[in-house]
PDB file of N, CA and C in Angstrom:
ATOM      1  N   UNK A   1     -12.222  18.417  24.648  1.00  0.00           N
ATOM      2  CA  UNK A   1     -11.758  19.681  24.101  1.00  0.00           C
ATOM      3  C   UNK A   1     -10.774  19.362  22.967  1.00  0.00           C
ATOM      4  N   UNK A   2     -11.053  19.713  21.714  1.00  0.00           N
ATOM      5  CA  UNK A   2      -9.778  19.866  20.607  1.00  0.00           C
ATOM      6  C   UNK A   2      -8.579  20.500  21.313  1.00  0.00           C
ATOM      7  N   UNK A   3      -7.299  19.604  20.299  1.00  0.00           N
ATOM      8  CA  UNK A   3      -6.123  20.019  20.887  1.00  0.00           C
ATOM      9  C   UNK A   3      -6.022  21.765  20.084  1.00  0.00           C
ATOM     10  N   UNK A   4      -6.446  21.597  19.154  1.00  0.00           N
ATOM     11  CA  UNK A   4      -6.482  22.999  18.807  1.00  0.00           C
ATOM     12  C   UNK A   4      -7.071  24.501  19.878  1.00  0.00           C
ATOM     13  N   UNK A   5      -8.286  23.832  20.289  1.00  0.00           N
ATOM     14  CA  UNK A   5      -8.601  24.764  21.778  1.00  0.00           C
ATOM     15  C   UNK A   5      -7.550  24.878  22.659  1.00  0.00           C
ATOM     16  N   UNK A   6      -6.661  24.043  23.198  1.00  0.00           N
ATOM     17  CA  UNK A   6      -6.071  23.316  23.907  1.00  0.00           C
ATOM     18  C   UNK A   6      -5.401  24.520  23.646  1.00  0.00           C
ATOM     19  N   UNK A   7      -4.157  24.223  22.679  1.00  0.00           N
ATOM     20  CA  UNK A   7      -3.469  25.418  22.129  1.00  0.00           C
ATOM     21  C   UNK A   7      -3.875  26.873  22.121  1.00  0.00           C
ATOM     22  N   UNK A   8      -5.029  26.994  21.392  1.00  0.00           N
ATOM     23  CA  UNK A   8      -5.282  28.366  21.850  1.00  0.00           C
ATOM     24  C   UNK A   8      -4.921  28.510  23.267  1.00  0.00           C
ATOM     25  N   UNK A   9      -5.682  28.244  23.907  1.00  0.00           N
ATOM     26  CA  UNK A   9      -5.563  28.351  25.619  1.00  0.00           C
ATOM     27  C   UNK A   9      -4.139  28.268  25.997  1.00  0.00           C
ATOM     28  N   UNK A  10      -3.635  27.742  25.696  1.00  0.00           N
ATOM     29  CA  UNK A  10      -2.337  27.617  25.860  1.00  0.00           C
ATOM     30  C   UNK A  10      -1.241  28.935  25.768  1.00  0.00           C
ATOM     31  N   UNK A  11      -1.302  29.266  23.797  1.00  0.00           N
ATOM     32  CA  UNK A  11      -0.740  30.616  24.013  1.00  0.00           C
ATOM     33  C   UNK A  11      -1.298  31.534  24.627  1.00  0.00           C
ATOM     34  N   UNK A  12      -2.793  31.837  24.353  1.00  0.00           N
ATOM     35  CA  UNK A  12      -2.777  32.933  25.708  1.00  0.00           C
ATOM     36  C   UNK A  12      -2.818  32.723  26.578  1.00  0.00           C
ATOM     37  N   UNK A  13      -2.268  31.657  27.754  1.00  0.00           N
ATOM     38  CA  UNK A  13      -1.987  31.864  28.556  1.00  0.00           C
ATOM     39  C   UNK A  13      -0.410  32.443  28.768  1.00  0.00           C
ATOM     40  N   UNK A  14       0.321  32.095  27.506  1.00  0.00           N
ATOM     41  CA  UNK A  14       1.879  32.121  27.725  1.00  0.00           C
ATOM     42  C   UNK A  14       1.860  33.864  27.486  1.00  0.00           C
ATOM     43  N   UNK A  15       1.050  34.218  26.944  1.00  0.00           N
ATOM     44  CA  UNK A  15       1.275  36.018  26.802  1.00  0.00           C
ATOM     45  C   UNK A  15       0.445  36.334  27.782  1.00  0.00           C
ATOM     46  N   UNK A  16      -0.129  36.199  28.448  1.00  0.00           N
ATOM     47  CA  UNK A  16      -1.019  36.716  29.921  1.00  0.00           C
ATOM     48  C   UNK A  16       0.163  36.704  31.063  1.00  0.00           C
ATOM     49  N   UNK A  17       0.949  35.558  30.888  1.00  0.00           N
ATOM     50  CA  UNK A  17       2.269  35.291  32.297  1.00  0.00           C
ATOM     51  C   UNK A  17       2.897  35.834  31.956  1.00  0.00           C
ATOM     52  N   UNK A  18       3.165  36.263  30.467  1.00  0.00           N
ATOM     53  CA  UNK A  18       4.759  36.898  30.240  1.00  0.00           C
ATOM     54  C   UNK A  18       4.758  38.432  29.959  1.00  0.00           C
ATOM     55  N   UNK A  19       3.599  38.992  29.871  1.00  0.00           N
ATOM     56  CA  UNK A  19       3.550  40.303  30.370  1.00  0.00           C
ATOM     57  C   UNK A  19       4.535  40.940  31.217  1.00  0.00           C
ATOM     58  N   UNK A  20       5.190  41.734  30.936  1.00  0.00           N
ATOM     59  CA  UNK A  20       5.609  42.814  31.826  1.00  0.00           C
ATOM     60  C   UNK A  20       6.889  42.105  32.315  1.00  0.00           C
ATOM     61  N   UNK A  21       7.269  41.161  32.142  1.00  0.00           N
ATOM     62  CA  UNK A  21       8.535  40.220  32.757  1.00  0.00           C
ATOM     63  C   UNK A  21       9.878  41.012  32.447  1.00  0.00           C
ATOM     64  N   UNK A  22       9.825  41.532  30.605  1.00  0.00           N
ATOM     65  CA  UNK A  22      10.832  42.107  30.600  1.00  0.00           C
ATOM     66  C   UNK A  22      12.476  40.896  30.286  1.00  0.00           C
ATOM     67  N   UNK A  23      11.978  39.641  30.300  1.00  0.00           N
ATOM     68  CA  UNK A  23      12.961  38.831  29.910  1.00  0.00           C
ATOM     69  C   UNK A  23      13.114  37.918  28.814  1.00  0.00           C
ATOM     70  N   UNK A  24      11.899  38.532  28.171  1.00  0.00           N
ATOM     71  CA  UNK A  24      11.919  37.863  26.301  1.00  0.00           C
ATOM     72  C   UNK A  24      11.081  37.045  26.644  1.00  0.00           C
ATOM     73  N   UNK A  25      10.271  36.569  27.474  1.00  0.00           N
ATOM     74  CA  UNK A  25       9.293  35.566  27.848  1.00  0.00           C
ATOM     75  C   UNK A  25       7.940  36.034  26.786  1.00  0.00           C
ATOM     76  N   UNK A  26       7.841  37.043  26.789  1.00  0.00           N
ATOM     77  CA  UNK A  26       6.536  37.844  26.110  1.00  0.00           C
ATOM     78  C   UNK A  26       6.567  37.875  24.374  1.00  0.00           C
ATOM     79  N   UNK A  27       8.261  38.158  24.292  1.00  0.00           N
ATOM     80  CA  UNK A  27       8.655  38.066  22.949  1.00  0.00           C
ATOM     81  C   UNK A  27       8.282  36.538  22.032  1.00  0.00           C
ATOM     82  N   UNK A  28       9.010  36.148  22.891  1.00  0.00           N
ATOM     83  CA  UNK A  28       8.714  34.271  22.855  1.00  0.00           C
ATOM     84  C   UNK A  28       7.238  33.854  22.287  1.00  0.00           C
ATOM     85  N   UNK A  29       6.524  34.079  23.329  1.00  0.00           N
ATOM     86  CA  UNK A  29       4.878  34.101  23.202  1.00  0.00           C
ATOM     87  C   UNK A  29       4.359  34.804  22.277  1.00  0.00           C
ATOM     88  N   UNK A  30       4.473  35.903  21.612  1.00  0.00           N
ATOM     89  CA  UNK A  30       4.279  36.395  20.465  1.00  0.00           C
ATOM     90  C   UNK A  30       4.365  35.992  19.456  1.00  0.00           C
ATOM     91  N   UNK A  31       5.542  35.252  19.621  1.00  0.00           N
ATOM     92  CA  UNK A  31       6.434  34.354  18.263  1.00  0.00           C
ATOM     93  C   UNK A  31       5.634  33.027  18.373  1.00  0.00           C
ATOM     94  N   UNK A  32       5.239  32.424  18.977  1.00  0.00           N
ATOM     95  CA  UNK A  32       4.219  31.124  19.490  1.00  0.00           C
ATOM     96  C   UNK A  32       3.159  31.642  18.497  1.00  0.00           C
ATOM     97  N   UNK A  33       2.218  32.422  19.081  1.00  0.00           N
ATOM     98  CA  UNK A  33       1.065  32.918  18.722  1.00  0.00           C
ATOM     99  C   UNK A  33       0.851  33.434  17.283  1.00  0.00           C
ATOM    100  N   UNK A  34       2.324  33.985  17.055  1.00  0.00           N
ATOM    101  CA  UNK A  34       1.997  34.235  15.436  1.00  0.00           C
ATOM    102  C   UNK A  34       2.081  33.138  14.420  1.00  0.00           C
ATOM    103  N   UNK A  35       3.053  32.598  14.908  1.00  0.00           N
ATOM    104  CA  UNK A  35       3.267  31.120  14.120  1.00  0.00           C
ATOM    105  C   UNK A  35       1.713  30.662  14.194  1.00  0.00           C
ATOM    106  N   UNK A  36       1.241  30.094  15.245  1.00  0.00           N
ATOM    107  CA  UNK A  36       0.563  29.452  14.711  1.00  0.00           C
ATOM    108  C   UNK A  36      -0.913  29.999  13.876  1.00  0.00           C
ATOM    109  N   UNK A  37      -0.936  31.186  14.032  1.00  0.00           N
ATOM    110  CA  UNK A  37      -1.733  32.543  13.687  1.00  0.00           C
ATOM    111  C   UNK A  37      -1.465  31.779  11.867  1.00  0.00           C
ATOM    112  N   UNK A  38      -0.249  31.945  11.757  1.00  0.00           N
ATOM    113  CA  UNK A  38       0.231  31.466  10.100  1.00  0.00           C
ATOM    114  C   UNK A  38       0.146  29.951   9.783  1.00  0.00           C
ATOM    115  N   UNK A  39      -0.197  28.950  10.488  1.00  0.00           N
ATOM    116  CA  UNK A  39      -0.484  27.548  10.416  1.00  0.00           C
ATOM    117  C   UNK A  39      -2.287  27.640   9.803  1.00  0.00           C
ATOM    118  N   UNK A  40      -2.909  28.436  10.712  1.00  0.00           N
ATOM    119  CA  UNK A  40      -4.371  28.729  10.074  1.00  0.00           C
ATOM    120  C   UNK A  40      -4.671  29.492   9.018  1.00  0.00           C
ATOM    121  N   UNK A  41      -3.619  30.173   8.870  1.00  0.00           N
ATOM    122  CA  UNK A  41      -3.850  30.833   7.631  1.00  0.00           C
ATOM    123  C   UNK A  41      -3.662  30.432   6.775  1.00  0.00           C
ATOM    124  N   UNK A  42      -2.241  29.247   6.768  1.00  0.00           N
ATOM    125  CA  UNK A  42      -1.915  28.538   5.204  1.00  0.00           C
ATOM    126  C   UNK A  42      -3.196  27.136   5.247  1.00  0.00           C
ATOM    127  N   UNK A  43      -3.486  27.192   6.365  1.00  0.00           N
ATOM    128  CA  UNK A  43      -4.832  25.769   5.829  1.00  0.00           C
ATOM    129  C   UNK A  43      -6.209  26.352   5.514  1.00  0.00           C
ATOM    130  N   UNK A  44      -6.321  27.446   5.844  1.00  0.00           N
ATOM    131  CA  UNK A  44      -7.105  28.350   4.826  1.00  0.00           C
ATOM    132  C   UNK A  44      -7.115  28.909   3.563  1.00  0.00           C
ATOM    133  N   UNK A  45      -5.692  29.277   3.151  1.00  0.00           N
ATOM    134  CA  UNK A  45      -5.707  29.556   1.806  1.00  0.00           C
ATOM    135  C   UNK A  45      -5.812  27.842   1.036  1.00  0.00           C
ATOM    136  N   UNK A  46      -5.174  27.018   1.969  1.00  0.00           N
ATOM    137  CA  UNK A  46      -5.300  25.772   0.967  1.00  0.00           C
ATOM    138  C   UNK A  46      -6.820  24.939   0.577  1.00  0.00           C
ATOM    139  N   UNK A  47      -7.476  25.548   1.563  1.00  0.00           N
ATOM    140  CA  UNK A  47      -8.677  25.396   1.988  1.00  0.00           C
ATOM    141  C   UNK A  47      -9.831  25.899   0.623  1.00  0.00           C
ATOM    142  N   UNK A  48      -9.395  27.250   0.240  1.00  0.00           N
ATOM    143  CA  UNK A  48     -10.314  28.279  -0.932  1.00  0.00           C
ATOM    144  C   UNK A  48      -9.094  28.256  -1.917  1.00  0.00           C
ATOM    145  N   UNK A  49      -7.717  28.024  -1.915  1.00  0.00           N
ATOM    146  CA  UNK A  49      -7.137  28.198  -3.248  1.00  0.00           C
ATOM    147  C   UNK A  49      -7.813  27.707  -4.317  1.00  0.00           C
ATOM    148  N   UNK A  50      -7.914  27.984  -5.531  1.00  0.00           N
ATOM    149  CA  UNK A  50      -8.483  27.405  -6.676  1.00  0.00           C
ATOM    150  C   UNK A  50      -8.097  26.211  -7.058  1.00  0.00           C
ATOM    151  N   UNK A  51      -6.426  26.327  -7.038  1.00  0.00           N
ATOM    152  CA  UNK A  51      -5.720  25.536  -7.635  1.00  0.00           C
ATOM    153  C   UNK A  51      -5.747  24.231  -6.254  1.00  0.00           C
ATOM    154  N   UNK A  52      -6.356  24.024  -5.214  1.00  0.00           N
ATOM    155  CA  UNK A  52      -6.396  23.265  -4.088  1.00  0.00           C
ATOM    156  C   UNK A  52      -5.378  23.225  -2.889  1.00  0.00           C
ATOM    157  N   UNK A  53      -4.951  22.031  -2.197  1.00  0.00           N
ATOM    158  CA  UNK A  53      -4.127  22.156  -1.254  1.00  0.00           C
ATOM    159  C   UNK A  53      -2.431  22.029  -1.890  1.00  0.00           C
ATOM    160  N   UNK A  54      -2.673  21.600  -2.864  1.00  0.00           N
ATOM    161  CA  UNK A  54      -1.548  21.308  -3.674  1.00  0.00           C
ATOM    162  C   UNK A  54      -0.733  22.422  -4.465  1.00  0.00           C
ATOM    163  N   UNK A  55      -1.512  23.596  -4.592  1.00  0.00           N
ATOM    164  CA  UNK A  55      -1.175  24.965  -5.259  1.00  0.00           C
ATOM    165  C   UNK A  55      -0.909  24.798  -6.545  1.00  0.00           C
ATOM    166  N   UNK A  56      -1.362  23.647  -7.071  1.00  0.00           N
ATOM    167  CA  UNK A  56      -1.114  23.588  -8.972  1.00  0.00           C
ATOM    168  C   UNK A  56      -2.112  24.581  -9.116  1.00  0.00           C
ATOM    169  N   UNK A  57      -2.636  24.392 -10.253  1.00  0.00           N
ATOM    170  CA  UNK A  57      -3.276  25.451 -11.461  1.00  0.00           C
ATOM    171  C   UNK A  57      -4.683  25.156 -11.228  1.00  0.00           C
ATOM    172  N   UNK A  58      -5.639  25.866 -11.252  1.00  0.00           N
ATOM    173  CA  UNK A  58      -7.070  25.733 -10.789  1.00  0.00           C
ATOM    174  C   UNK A  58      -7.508  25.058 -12.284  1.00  0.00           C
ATOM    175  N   UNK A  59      -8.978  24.087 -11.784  1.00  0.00           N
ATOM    176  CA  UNK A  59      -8.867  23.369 -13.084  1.00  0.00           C
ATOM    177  C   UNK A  59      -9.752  24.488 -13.940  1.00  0.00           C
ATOM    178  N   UNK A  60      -9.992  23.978 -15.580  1.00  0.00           N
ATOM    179  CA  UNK A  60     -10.337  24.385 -15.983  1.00  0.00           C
ATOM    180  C   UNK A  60     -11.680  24.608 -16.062  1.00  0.00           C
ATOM    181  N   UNK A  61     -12.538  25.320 -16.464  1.00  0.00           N
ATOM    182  CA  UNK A  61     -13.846  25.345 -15.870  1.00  0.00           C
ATOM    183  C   UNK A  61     -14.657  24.999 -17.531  1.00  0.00           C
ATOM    184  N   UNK A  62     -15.937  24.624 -17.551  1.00  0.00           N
ATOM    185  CA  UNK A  62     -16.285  24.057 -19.136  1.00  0.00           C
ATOM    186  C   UNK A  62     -16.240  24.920 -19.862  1.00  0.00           C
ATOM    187  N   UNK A  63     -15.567  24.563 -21.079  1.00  0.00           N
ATOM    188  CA  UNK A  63     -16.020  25.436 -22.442  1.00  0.00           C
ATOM    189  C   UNK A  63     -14.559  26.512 -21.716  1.00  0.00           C
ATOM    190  N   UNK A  64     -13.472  26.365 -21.190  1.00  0.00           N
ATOM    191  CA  UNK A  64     -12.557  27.306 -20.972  1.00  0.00           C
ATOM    192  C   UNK A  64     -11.579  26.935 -21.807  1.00  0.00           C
ATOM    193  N   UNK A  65     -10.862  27.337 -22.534  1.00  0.00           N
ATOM    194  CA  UNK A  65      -9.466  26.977 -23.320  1.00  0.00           C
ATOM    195  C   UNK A  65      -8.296  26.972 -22.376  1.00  0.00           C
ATOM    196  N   UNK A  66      -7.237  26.392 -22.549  1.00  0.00           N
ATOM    197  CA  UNK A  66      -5.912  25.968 -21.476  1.00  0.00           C
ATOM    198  C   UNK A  66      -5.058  27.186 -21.862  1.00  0.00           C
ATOM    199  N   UNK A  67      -5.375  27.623 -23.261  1.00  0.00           N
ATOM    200  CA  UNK A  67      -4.661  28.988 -23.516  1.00  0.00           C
ATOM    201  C   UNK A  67      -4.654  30.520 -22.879  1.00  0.00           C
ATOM    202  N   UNK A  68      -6.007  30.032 -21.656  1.00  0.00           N
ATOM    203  CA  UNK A  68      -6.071  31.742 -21.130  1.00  0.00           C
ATOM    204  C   UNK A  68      -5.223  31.851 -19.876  1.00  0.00           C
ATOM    205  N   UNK A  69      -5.090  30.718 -19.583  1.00  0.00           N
ATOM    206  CA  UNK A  69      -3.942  30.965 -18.306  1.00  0.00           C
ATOM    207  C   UNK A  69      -2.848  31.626 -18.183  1.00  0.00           C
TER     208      UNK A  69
END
Protein backbone atom coordinates (compact mmCIF):
# COMPACT_ATOMS: atom_id res chain seq x y z
CA UNK A 1 0.00 0.00 0.00
CA UNK A 2 1.44 3.67 -0.79
CA UNK A 3 2.21 5.71 2.16
CA UNK A 4 0.04 8.16 0.54
CA UNK A 5 -3.06 5.57 0.90
CA UNK A 6 -1.70 5.01 4.19
CA UNK A 7 -2.37 8.65 5.01
CA UNK A 8 -5.46 8.97 3.48
CA UNK A 9 -6.68 6.19 5.73
CA UNK A 10 -5.20 7.65 8.32
CA UNK A 11 -6.94 11.10 8.34
CA UNK A 12 -10.13 9.67 7.93
CA UNK A 13 -9.81 7.74 10.38
CA UNK A 14 -8.73 10.72 12.76
CA UNK A 15 -12.17 12.59 11.72
CA UNK A 16 -14.39 9.36 12.04
CA UNK A 17 -12.92 9.09 16.07
CA UNK A 18 -13.07 12.65 16.61
CA UNK A 19 -16.55 13.24 15.81
CA UNK A 20 -18.72 14.49 18.33
CA UNK A 21 -15.84 14.52 21.14
CA UNK A 22 -16.27 18.15 21.47
CA UNK A 23 -12.50 18.55 22.61
CA UNK A 24 -10.79 20.03 19.45
CA UNK A 25 -9.89 16.46 18.47
CA UNK A 26 -12.18 16.95 15.26
CA UNK A 27 -10.84 20.49 14.79
CA UNK A 28 -7.34 19.03 14.75
CA UNK A 29 -8.33 16.44 12.08
CA UNK A 30 -9.75 18.91 9.85
CA UNK A 31 -6.63 20.88 10.02
CA UNK A 32 -4.66 17.39 9.13
CA UNK A 33 -6.92 16.78 6.25
CA UNK A 34 -6.86 20.15 4.82
CA UNK A 35 -3.27 20.53 4.90
CA UNK A 36 -2.67 17.83 3.23
CA UNK A 37 -5.80 18.44 0.84
CA UNK A 38 -3.19 21.65 -0.03
CA UNK A 39 0.10 19.39 -0.39
CA UNK A 40 -1.94 17.80 -3.54
CA UNK A 41 -2.97 20.66 -4.73
CA UNK A 42 0.40 22.55 -4.88
CA UNK A 43 1.94 19.25 -6.69
CA UNK A 44 -0.73 19.65 -9.05
CA UNK A 45 -0.52 23.06 -9.96
CA UNK A 46 3.29 22.33 -10.23
CA UNK A 47 2.40 19.46 -12.11
CA UNK A 48 0.22 21.69 -15.24
CA UNK A 49 1.87 25.14 -14.36
CA UNK A 50 3.28 26.39 -17.63
CA UNK A 51 6.03 27.93 -16.18
CA UNK A 52 6.83 24.14 -14.38
CA UNK A 53 7.59 23.08 -10.82
CA UNK A 54 9.81 25.94 -10.46
CA UNK A 55 7.06 28.75 -11.19
CA UNK A 56 9.47 30.79 -13.58
CA UNK A 57 7.95 31.99 -16.83
CA UNK A 58 6.45 29.38 -19.26
CA UNK A 59 8.82 28.93 -22.14
CA UNK A 60 8.38 30.47 -25.14
CA UNK A 61 6.51 28.70 -27.71
CA UNK A 62 8.02 28.98 -31.70
CA UNK A 63 7.85 31.99 -33.66
CA UNK A 64 6.64 33.80 -30.07
CA UNK A 65 8.50 37.13 -29.27
CA UNK A 66 9.82 37.55 -25.38
CA UNK A 67 8.04 40.95 -25.75
CA UNK A 68 4.41 39.59 -25.24
CA UNK A 69 4.83 38.59 -21.78
Amino acid sequence: MSSDTEKHRSLLTALKDAQGKGDGSFEQAVTAAFEHVFEHLGRLNDHVSQGGPDGGERHLRPGEPSTLR
